[in-house]
Backbone atoms as SQL, in Angstrom:
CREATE TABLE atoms (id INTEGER PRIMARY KEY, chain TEXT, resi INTEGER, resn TEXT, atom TEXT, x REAL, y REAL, z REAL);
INSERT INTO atoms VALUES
  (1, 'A', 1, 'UNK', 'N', -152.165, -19.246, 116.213),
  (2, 'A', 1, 'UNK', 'CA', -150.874, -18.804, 116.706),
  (3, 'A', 1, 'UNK', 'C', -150.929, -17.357, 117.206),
  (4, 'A', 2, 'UNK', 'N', -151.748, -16.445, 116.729),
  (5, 'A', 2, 'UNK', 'CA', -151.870, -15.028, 117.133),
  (6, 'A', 2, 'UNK', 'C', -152.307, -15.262, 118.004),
  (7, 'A', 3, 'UNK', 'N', -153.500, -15.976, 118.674),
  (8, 'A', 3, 'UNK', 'CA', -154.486, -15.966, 119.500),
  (9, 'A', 3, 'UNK', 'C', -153.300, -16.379, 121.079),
  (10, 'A', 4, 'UNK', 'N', -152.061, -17.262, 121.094),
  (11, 'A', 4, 'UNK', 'CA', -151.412, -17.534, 122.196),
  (12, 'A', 4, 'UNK', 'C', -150.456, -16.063, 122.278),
  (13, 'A', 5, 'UNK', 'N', -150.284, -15.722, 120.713),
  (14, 'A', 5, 'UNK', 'CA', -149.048, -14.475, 120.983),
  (15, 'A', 5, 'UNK', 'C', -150.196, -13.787, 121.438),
  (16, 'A', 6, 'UNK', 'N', -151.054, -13.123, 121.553),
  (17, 'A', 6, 'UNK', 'CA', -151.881, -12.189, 122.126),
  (18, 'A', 6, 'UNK', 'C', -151.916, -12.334, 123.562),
  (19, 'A', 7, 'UNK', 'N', -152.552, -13.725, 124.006),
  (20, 'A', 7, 'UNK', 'CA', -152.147, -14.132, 125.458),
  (21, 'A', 7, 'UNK', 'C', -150.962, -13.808, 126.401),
  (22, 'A', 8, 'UNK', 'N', -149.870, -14.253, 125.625),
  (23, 'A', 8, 'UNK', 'CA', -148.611, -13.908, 125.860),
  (24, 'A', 8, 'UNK', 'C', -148.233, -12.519, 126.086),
  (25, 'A', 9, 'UNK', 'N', -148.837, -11.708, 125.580),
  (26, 'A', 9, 'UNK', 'CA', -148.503, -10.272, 125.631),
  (27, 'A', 9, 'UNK', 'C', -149.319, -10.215, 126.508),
  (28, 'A', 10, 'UNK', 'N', -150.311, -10.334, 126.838),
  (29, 'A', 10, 'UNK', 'CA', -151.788, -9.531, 128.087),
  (30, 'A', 10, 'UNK', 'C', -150.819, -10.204, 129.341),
  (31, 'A', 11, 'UNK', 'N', -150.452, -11.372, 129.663),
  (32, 'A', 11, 'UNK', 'CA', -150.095, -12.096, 130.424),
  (33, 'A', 11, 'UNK', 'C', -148.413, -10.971, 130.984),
  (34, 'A', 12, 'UNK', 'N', -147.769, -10.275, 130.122),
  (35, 'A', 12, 'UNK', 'CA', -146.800, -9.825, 130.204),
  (36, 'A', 12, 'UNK', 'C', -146.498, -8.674, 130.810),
  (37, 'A', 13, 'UNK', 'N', -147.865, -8.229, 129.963),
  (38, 'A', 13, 'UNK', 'CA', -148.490, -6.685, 130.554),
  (39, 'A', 13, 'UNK', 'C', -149.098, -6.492, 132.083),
  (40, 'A', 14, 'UNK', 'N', -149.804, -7.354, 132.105),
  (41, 'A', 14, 'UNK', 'CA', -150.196, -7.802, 133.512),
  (42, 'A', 14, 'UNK', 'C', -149.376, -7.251, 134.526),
  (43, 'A', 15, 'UNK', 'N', -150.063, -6.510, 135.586),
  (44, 'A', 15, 'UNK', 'CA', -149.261, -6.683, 136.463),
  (45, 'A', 15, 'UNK', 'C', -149.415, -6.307, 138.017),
  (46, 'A', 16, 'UNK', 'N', -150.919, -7.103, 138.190),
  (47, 'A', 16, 'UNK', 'CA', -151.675, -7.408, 138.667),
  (48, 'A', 16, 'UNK', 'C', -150.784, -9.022, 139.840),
  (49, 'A', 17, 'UNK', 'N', -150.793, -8.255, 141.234),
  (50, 'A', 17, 'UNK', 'CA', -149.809, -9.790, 141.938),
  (51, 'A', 17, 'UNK', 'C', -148.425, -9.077, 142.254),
  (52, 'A', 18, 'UNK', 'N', -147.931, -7.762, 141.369),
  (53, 'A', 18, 'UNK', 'CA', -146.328, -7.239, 141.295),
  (54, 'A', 18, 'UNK', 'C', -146.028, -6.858, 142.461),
  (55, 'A', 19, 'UNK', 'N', -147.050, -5.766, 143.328),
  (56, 'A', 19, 'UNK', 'CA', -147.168, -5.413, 144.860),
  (57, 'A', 19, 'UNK', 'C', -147.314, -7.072, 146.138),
  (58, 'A', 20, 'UNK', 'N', -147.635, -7.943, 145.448),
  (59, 'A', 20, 'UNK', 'CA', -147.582, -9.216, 146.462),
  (60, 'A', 20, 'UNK', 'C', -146.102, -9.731, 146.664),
  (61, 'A', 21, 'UNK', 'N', -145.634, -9.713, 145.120),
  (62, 'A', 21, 'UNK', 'CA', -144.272, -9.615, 145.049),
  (63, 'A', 21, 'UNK', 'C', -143.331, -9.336, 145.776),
  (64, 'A', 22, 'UNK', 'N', -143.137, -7.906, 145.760),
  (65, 'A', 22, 'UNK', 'CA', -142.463, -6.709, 146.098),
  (66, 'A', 22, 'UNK', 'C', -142.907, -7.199, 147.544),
  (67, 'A', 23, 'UNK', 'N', -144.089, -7.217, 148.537),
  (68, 'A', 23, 'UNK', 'CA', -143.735, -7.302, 149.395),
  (69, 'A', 23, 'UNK', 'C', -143.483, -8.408, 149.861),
  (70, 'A', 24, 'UNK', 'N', -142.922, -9.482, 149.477),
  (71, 'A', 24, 'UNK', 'CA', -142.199, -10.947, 149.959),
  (72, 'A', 24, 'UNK', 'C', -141.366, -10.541, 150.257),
  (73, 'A', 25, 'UNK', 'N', -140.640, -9.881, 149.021),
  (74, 'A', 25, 'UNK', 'CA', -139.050, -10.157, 149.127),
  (75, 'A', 25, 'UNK', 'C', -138.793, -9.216, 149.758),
  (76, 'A', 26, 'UNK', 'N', -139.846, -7.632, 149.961),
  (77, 'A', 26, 'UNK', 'CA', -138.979, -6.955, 150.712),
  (78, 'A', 26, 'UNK', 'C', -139.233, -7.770, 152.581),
  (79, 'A', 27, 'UNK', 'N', -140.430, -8.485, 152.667),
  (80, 'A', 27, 'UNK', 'CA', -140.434, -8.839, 153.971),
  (81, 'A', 27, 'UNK', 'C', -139.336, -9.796, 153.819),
  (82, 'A', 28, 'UNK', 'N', -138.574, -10.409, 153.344),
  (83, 'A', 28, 'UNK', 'CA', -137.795, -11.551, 153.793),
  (84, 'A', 28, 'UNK', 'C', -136.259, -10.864, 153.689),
  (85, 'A', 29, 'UNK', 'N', -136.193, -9.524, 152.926),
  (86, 'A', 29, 'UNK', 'CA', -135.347, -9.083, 153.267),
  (87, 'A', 29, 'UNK', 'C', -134.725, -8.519, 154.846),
  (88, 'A', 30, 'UNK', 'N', -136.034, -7.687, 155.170),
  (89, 'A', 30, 'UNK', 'CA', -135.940, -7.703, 156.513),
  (90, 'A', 30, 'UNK', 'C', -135.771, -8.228, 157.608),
  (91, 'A', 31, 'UNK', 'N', -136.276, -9.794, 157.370),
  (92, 'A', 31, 'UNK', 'CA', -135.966, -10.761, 158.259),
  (93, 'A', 31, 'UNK', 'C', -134.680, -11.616, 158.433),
  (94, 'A', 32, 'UNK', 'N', -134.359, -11.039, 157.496),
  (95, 'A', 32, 'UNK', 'CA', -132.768, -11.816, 157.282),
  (96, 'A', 32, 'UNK', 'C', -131.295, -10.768, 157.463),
  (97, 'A', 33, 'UNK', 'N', -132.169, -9.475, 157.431),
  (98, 'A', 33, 'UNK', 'CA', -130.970, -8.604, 158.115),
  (99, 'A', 33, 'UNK', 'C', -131.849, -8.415, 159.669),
  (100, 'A', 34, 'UNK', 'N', -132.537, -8.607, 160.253),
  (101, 'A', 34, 'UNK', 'CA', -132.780, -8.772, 161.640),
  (102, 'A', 34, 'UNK', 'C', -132.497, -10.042, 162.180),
  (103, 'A', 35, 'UNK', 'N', -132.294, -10.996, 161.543),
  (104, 'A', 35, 'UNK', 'CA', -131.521, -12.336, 161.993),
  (105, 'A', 35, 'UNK', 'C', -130.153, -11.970, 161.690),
  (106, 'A', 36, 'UNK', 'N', -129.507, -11.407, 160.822),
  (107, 'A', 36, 'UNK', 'CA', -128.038, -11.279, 161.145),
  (108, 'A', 36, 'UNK', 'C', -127.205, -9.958, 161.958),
  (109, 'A', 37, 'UNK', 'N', -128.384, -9.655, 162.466),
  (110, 'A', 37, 'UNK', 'CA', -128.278, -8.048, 163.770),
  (111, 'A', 37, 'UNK', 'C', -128.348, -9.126, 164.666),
  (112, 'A', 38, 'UNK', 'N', -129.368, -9.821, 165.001),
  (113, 'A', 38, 'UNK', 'CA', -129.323, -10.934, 165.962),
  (114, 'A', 38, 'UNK', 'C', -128.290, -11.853, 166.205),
  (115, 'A', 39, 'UNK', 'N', -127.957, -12.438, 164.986),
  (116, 'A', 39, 'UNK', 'CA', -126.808, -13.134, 165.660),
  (117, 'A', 39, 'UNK', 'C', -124.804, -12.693, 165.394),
  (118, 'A', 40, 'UNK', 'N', -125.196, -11.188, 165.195),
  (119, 'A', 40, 'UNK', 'CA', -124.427, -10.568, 165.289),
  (120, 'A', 40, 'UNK', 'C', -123.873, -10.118, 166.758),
  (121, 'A', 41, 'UNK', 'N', -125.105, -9.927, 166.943),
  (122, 'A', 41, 'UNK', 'CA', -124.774, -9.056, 168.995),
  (123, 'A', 41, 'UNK', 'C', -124.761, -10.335, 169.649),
  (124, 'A', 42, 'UNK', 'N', -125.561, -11.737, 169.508),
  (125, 'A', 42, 'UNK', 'CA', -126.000, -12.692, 170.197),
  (126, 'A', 42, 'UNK', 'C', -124.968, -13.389, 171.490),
  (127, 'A', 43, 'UNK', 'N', -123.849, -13.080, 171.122),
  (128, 'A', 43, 'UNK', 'CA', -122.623, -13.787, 172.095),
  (129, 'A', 43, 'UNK', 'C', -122.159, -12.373, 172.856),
  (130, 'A', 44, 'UNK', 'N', -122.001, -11.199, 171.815),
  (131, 'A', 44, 'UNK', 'CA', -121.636, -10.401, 172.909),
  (132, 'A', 44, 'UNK', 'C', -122.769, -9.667, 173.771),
  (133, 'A', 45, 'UNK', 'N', -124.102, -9.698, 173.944),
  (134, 'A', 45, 'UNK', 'CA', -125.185, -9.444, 174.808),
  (135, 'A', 45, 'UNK', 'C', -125.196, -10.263, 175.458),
  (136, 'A', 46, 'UNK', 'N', -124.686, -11.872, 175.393),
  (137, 'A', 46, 'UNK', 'CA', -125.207, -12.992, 176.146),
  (138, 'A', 46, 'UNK', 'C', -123.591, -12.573, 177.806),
  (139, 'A', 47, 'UNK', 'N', -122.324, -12.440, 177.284),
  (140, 'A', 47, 'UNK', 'CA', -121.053, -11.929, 177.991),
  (141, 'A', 47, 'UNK', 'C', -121.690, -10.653, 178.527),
  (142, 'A', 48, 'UNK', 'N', -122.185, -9.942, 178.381),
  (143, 'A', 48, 'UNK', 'CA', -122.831, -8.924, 179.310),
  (144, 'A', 48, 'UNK', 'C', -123.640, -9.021, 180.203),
  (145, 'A', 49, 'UNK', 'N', -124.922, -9.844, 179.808),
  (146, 'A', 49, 'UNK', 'CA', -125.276, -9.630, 180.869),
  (147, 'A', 49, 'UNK', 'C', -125.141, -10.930, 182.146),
  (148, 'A', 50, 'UNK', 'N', -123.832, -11.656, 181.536),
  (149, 'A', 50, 'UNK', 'CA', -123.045, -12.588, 182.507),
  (150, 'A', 50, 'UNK', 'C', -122.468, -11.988, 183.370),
  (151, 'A', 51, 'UNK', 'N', -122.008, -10.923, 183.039),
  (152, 'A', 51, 'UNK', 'CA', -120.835, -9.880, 183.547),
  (153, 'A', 51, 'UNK', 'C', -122.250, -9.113, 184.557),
  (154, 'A', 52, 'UNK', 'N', -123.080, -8.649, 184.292),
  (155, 'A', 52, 'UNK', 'CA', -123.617, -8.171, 185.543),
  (156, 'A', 52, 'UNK', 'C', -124.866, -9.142, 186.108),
  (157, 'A', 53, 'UNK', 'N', -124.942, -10.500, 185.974),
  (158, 'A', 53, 'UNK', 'CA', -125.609, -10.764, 186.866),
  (159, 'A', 53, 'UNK', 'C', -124.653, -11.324, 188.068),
  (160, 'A', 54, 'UNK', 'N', -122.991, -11.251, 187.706),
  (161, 'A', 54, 'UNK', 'CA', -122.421, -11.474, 188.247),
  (162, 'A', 54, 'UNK', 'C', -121.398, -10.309, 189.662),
  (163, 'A', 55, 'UNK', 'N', -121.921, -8.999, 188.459),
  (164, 'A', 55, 'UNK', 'CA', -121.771, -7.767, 189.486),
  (165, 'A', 55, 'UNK', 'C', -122.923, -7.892, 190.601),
  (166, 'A', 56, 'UNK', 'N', -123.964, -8.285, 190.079),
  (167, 'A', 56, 'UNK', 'CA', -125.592, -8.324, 191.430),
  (168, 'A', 56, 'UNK', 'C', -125.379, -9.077, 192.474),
  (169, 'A', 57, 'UNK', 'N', -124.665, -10.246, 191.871),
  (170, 'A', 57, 'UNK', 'CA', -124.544, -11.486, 193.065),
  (171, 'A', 57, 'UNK', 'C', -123.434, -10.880, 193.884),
  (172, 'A', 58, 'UNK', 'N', -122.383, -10.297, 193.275),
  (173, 'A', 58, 'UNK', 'CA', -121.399, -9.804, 194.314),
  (174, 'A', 58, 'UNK', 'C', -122.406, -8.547, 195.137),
  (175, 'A', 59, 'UNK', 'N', -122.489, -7.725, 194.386),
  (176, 'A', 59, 'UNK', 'CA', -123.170, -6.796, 195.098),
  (177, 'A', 59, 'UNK', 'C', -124.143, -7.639, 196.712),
  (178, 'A', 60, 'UNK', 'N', -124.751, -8.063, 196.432),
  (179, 'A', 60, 'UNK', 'CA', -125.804, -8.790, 197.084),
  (180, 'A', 60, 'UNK', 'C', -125.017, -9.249, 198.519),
  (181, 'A', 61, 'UNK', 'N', -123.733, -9.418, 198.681),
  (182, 'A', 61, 'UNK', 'CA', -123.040, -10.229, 199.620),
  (183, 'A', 61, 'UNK', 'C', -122.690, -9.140, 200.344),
  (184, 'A', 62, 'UNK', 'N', -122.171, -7.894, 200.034),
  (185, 'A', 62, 'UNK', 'CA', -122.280, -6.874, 201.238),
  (186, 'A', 62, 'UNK', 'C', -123.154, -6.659, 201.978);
């Protein structure tokens, strides 16, 4: 029984993998506030540049 509580503690202490960790979650953090910057602007960038490919085409007719 000592011999698993001993395990148990080295295993606890460990912490060896903590930096693989850390960077998951901070990469998936990032990706999920750059997907909601994305589809934050996504409709109003898409109305813009409707709005001037539609200034070009007028332009274009003078």
């Amino acid at each position: 029984m000592l011999d698993l509580l001993k395990k148990f503690q080295n295993f606890c202490n460990c912490e060896s993998g903590a930096v693989t960790v850390d960077f998951v979650v901070l990469t998936a953090a990032i990706c999920l506030l750059g997907l909601t910057v994305v589809n934050t602007f996504n409709g109003e960038t898409t109305d813009l540049a409707n709005e001037i490919g539609e200034t070009v085409r007028t332009a274009q007719d003078f």
